[in-house]
PDB file of C-alpha atoms in Angstrom:
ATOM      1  CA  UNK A 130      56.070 106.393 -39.646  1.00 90.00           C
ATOM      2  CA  UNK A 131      59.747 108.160 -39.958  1.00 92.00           C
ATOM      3  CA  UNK A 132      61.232 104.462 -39.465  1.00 93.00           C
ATOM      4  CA  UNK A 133      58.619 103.183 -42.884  1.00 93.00           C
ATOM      5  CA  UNK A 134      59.885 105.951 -44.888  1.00 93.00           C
ATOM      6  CA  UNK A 135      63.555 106.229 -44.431  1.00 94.00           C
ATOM      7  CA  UNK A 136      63.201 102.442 -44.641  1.00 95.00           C
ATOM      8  CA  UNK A 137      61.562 102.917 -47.966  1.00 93.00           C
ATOM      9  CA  UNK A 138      64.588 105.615 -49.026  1.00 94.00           C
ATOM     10  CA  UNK A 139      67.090 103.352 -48.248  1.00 95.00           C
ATOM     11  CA  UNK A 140      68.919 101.564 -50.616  1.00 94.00           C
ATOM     12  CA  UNK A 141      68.624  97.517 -50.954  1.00 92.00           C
ATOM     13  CA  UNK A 142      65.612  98.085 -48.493  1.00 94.00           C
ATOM     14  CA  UNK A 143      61.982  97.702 -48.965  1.00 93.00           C
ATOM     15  CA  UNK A 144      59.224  97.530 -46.228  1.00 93.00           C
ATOM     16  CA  UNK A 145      57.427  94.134 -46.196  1.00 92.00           C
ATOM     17  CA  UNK A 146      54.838  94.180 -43.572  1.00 92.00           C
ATOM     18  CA  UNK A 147      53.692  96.294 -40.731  1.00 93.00           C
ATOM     19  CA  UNK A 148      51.892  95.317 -37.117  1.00 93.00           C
ATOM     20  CA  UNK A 149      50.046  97.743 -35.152  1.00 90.00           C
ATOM     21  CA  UNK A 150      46.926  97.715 -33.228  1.00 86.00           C
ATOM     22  CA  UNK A 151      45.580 101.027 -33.658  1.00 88.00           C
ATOM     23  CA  UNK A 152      45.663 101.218 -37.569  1.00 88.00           C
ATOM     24  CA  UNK A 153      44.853  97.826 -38.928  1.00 88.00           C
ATOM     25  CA  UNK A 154      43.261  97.591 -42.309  1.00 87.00           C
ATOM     26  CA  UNK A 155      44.883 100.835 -43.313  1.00 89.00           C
ATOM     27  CA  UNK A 156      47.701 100.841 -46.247  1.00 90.00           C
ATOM     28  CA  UNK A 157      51.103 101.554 -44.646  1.00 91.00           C
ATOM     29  CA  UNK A 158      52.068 103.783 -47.072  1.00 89.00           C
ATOM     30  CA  UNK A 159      49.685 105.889 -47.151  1.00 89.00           C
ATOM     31  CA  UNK A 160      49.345 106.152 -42.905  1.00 89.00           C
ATOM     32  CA  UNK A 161      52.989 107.748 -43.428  1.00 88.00           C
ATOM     33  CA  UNK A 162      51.743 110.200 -45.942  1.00 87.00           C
ATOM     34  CA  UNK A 163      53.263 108.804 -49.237  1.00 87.00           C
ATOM     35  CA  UNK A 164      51.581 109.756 -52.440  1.00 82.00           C
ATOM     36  CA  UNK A 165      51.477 106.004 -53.673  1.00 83.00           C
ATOM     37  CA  UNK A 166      50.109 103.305 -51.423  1.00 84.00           C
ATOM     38  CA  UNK A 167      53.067 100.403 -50.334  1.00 89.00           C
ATOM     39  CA  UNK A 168      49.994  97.667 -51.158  1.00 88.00           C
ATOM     40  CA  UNK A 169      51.149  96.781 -47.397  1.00 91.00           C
ATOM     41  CA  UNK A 170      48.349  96.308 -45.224  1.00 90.00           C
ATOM     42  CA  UNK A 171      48.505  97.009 -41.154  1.00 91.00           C
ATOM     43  CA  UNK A 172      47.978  93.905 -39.185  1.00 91.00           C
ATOM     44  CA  UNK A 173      47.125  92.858 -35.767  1.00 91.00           C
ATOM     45  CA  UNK A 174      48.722  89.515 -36.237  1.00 90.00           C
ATOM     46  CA  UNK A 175      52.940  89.198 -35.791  1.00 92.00           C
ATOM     47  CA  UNK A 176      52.726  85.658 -36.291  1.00 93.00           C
ATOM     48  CA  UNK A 177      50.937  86.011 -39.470  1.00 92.00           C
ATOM     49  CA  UNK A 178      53.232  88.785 -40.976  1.00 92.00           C
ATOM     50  CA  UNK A 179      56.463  86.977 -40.118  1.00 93.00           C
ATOM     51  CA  UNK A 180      54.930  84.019 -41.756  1.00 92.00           C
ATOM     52  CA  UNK A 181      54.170  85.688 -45.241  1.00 90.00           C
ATOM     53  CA  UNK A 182      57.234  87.590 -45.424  1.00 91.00           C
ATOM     54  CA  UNK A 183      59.847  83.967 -44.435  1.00 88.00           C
ATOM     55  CA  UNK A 184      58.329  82.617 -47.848  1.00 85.00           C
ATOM     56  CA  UNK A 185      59.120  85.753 -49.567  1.00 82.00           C
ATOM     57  CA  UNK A 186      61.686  87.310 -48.520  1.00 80.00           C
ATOM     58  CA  UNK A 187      65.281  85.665 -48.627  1.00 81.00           C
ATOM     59  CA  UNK A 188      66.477  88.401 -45.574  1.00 88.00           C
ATOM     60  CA  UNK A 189      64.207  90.084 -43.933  1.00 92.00           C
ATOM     61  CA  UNK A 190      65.042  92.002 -40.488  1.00 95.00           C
ATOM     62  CA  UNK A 191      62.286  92.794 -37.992  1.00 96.00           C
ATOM     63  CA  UNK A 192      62.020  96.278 -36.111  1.00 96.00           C
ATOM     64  CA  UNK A 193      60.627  96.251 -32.711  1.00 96.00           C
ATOM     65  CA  UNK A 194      59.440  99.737 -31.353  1.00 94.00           C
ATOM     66  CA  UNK A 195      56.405  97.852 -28.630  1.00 92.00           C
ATOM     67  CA  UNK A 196      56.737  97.588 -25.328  1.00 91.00           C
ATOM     68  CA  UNK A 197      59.241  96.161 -22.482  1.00 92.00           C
ATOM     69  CA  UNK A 198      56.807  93.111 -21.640  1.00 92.00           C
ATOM     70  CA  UNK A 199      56.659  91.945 -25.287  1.00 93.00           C
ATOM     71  CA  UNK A 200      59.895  92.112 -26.384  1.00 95.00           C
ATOM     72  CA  UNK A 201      60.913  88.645 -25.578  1.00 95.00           C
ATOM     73  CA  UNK A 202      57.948  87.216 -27.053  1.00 95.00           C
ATOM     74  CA  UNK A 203      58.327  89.347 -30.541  1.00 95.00           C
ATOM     75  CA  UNK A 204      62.281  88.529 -30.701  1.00 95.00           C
ATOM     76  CA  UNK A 205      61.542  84.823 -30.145  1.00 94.00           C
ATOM     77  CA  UNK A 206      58.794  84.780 -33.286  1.00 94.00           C
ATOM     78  CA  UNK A 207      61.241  86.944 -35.377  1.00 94.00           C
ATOM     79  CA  UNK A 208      64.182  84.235 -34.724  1.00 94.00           C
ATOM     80  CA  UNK A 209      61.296  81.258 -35.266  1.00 92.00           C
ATOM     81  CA  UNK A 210      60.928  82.491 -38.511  1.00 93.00           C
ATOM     82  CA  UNK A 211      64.683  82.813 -39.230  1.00 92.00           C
ATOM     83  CA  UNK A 212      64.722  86.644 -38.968  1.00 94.00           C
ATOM     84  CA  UNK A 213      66.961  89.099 -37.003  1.00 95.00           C
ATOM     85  CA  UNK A 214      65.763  91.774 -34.699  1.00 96.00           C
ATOM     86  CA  UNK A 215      66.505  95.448 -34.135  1.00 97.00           C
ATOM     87  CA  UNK A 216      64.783  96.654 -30.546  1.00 97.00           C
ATOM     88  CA  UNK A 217      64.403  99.776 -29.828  1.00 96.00           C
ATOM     89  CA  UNK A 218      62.541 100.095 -26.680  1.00 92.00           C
ATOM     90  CA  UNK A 219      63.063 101.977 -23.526  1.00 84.00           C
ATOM     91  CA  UNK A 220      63.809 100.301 -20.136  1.00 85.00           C
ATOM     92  CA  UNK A 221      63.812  96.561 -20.978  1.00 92.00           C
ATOM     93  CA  UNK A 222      64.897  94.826 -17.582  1.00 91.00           C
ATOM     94  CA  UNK A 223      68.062  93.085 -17.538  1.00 92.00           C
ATOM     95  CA  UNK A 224      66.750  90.045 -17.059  1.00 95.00           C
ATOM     96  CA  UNK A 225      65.139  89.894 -19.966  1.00 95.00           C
ATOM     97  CA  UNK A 226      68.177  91.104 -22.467  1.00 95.00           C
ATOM     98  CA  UNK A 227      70.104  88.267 -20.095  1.00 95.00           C
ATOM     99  CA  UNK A 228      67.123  85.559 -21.702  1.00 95.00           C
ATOM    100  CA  UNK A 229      67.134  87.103 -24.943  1.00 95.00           C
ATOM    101  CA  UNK A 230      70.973  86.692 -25.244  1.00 95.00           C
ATOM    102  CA  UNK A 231      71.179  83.063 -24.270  1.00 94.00           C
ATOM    103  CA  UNK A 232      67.984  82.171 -26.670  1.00 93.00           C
ATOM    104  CA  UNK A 233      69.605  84.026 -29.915  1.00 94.00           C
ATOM    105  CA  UNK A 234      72.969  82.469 -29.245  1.00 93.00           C
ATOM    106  CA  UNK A 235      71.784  79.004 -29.453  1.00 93.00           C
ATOM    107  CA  UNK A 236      69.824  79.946 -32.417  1.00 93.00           C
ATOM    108  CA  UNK A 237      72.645  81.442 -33.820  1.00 94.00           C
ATOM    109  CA  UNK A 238      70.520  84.359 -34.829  1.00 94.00           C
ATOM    110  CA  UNK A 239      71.062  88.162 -34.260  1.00 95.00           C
ATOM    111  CA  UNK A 240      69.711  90.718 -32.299  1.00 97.00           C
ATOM    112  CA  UNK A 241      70.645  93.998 -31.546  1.00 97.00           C
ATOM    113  CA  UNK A 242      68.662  96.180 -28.569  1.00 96.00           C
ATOM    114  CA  UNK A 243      69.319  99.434 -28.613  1.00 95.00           C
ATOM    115  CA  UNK A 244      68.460 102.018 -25.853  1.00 91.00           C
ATOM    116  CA  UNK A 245      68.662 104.671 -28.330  1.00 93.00           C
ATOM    117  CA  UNK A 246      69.286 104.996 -32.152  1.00 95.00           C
ATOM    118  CA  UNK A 247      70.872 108.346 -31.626  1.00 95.00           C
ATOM    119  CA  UNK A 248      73.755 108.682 -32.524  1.00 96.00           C
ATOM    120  CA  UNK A 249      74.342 112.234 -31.421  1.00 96.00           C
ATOM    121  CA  UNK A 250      73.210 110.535 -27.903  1.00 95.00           C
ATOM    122  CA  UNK A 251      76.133 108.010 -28.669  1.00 95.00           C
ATOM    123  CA  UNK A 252      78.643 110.606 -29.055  1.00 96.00           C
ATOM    124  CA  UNK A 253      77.739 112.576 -25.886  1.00 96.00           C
ATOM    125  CA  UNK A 254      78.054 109.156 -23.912  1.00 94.00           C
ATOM    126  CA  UNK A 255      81.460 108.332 -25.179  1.00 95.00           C
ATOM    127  CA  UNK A 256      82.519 111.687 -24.558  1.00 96.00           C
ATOM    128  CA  UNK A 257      81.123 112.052 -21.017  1.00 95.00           C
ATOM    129  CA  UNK A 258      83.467 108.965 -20.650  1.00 93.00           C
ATOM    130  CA  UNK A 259      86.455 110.126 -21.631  1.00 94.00           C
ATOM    131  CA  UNK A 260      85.636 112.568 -19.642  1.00 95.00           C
ATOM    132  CA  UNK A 261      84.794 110.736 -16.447  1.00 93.00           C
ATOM    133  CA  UNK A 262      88.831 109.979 -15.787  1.00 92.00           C
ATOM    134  CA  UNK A 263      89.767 113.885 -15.383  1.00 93.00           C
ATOM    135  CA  UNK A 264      87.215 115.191 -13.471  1.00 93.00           C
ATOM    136  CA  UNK A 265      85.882 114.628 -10.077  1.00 90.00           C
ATOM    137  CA  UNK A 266      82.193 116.404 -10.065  1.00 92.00           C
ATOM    138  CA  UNK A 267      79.225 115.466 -12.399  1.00 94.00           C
ATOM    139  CA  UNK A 268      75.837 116.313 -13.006  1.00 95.00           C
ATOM    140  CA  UNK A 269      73.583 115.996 -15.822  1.00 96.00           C
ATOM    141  CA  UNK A 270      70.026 117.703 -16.873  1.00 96.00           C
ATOM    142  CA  UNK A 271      67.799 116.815 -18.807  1.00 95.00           C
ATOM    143  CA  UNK A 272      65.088 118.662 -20.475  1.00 94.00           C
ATOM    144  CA  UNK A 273      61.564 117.900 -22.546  1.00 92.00           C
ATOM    145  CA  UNK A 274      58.429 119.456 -23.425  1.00 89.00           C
ATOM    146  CA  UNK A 275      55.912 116.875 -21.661  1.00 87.00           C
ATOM    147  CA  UNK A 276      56.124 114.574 -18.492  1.00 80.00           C
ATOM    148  CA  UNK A 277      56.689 111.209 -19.107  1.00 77.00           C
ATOM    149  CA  UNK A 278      59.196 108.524 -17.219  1.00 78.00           C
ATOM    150  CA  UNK A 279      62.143 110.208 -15.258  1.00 86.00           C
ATOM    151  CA  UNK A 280      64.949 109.514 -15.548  1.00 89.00           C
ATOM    152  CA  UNK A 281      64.797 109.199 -19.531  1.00 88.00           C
ATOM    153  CA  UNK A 282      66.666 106.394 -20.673  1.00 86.00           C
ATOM    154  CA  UNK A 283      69.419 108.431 -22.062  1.00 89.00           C
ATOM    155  CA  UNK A 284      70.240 110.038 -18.461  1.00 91.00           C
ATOM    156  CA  UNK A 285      70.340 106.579 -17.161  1.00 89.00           C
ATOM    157  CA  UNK A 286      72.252 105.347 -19.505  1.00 89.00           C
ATOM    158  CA  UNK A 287      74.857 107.925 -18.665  1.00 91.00           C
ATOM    159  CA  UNK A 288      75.109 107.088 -15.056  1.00 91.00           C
ATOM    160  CA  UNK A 289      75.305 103.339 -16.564  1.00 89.00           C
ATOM    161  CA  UNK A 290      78.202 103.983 -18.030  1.00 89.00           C
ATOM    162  CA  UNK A 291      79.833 106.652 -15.845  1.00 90.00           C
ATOM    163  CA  UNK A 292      79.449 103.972 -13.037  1.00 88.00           C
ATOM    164  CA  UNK A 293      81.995 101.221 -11.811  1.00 79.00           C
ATOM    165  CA  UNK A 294      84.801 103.019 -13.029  1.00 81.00           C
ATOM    166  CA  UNK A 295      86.695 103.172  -9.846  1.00 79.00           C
ATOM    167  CA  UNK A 296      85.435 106.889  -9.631  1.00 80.00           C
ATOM    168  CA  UNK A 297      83.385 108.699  -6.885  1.00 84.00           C
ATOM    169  CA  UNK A 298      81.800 111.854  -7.876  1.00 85.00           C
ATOM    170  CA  UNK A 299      80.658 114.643  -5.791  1.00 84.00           C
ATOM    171  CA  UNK A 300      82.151 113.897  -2.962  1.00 83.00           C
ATOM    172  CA  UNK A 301      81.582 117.249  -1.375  1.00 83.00           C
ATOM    173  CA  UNK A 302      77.945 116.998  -1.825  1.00 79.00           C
ATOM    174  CA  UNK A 303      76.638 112.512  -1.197  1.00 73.00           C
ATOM    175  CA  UNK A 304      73.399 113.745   0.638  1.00 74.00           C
ATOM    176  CA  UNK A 305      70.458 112.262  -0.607  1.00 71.00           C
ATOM    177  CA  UNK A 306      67.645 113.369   1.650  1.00 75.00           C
ATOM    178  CA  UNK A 307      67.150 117.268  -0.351  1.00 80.00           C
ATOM    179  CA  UNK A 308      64.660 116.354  -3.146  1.00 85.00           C
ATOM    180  CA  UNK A 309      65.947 120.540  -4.972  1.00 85.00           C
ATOM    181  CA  UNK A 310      69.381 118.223  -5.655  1.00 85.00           C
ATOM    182  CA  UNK A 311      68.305 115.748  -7.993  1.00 88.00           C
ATOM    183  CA  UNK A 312      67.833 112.322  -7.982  1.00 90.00           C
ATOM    184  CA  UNK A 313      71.024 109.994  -7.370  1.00 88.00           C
ATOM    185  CA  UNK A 314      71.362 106.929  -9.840  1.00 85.00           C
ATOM    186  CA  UNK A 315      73.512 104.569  -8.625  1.00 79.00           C
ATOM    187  CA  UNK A 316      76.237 104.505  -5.581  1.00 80.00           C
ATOM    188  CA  UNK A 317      78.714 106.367  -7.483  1.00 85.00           C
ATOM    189  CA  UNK A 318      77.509 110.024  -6.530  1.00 85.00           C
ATOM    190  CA  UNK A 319      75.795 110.626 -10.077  1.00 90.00           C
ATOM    191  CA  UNK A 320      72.869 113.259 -10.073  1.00 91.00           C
ATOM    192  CA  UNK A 321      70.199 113.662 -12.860  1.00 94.00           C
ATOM    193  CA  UNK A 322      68.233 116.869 -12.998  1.00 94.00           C
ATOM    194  CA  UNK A 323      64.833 116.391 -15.140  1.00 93.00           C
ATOM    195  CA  UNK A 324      63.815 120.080 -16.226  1.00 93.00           C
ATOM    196  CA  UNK A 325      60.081 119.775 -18.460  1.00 92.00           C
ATOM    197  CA  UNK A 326      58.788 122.578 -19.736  1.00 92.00           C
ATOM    198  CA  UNK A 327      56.042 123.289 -22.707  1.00 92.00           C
ATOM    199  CA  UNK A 328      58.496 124.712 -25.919  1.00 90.00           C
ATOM    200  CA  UNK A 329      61.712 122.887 -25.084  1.00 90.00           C
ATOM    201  CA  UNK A 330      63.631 120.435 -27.049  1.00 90.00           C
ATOM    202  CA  UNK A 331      64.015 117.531 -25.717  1.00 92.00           C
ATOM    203  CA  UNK A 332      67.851 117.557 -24.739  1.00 94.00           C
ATOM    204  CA  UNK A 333      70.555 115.916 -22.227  1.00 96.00           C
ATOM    205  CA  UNK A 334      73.358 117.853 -21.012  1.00 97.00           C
ATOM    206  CA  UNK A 335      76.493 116.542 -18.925  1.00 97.00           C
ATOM    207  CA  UNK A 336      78.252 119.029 -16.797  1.00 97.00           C
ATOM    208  CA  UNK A 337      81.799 117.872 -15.556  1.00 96.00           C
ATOM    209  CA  UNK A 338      83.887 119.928 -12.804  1.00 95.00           C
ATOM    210  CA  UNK A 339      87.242 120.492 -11.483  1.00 92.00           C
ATOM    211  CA  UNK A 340      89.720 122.941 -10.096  1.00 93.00           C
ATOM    212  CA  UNK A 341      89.439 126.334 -12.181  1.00 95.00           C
ATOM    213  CA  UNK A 342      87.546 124.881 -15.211  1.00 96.00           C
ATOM    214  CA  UNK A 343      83.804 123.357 -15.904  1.00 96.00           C
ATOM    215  CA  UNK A 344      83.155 121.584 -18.668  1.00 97.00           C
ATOM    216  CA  UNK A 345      79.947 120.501 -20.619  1.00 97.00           C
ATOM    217  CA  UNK A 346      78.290 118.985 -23.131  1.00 97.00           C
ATOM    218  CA  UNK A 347      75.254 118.620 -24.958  1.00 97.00           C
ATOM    219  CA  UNK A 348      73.271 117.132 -27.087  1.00 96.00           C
ATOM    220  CA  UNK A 349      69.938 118.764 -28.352  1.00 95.00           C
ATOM    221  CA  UNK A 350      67.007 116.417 -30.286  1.00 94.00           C
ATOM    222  CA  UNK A 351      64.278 118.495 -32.491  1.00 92.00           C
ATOM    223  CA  UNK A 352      62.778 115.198 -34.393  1.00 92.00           C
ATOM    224  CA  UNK A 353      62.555 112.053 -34.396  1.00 92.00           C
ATOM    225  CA  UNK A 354      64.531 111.668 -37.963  1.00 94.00           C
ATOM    226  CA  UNK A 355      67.511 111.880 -35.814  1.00 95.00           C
ATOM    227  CA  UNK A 356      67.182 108.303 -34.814  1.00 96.00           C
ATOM    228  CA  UNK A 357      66.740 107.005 -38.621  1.00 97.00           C
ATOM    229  CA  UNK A 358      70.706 107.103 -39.568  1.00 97.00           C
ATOM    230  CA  UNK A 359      70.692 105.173 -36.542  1.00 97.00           C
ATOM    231  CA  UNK A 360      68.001 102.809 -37.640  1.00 97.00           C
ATOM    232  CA  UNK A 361      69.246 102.242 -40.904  1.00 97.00           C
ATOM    233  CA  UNK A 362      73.035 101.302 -39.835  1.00 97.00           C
ATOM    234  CA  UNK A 363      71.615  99.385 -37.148  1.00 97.00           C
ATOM    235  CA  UNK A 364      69.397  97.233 -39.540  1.00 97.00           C
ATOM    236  CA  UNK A 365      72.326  96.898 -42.194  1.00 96.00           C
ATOM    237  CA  UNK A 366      74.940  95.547 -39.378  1.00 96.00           C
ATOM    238  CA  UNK A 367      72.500  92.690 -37.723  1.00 96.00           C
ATOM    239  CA  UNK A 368      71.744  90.944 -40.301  1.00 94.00           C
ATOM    240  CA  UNK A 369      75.661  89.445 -39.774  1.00 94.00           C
ATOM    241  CA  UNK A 370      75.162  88.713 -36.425  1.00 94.00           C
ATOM    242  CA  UNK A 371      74.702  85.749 -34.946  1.00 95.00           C
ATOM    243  CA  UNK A 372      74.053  86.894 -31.379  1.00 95.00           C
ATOM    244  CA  UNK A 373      72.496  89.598 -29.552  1.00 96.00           C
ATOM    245  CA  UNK A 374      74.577  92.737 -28.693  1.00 96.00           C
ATOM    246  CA  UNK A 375      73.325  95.217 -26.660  1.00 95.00           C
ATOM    247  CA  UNK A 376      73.967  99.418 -27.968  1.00 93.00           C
ATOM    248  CA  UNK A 377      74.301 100.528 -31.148  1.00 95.00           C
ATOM    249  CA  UNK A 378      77.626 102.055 -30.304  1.00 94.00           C
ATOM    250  CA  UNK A 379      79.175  98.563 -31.177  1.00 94.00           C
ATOM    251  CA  UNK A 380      78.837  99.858 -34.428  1.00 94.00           C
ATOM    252  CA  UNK A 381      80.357 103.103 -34.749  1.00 90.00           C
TER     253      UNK A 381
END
């Protein structure tokens, strides 16, 4: 819904059709609470959207926010139809991003998957790599209001990129049997803490370490409008592209 209005707020942008199988028959606009209805109807048909809106529209970009296991499927129909693809979905396996890249490069088409639209998040990353080269401990917590998967893809993402540096964190501390420590993600010494209680925003902090000083960051997320500058950018760059790139921190 906050992707269908800032889409709609944008300029040069219009939304042209809409896919979802809870909500189908129901006027797009007005599911996101606009006083006017878009005149879009909800779907349950990709193939049939994509198909209206090629004869249409002369550039059209397709958003994906579904599921790891269609993914490859939806990107595939989107490039059929001559269309470019922003992803944002959580924990797509390599594998798959590997498939994806070699299919949009032959098609010359462009994709870009995001693991998050934030770009707060994207900030804290870069920083917490910077920051990787000066210090020798590192831990980072997480918090949110409900359960859900654990690590969060932002924490992973983290280690990702804190990892294969040529660093070894923690080296005081490598034991992996005490549950109270955290989980470890990767071999590089990297501990995630996952705190989730009812009331708290949903944030990721990274706390670095050395001799006489701590340092820490953070990065705090109260709404899901914080991933729509995000959205927007990302939709405006891939329509140049004529191959998949992976983070949204390519643009920045």
């Amino acid at each position: 819904m906050a992707a269908v209005l800032a889409v709609t707020k944008s300029r040069g942008m219009e939304v042209a059709g809409a896919v979802d199988s809870h909500l189908v028959g129901q006027d797009i606009g007005k599911v996101c609470g606009m006083e006017e209805a878009l005149e879009i109807p909800i779907i349950n048909d990709l193939t049939m959207v994509l198909g209206s809106i090629s004869q249409s529209k002369e550039t059209s970009v397709v958003v994906d926010f579904t599921d790891p296991s269609t993914v490859y499927d939806n990107v595939k129909q989107a490039t059929a139809f001559g269309m470019n693809s922003v992803v944002y979905v959580p924990r797509i396996k390599p594998e798959t991003i590997a498939a994806l890249s070699g299919f949009c490069e032959k098609a010359s088409m462009g994709c870009l998957i995001a693991p998050t639209l934030s770009i707060g998040s994207i900030l804290l990353q870069q920083a917490a790599i910077s920051a990787s080269f000066h210090y020798n401990n590192v831990e980072i917590v997480e918090s949110k209001a409900n359960t859900g998967a654990f690590p969060s893809q932002d924490s992973v993402q983290i280690a990702n990129n804190l990892s294969n540096l040529g660093q070894l964190y923690n080296r005081e501390d490598l034991e992996t049997n005490d549950p109270a420590r955290g989980q470890r993600l990767g071999e590089d010494g990297i501990r995630v803490h996952s705190l989730v209680l009812p009331g708290l925003v949903s944030s990721t902090s990274v706390h670095f370490s050395g001799p006489g000083e701590l340092y820490s960051i953070k990065h705090d997320i109260t709404s899901v409008e914080c991933l729509m500058p995000g959205l927007i950018l990302a939709i405006r760059k891939v329509v140049r592209l004529k191959n998949l790139v992976y983070g949204l921190e390519k643009f920045l």
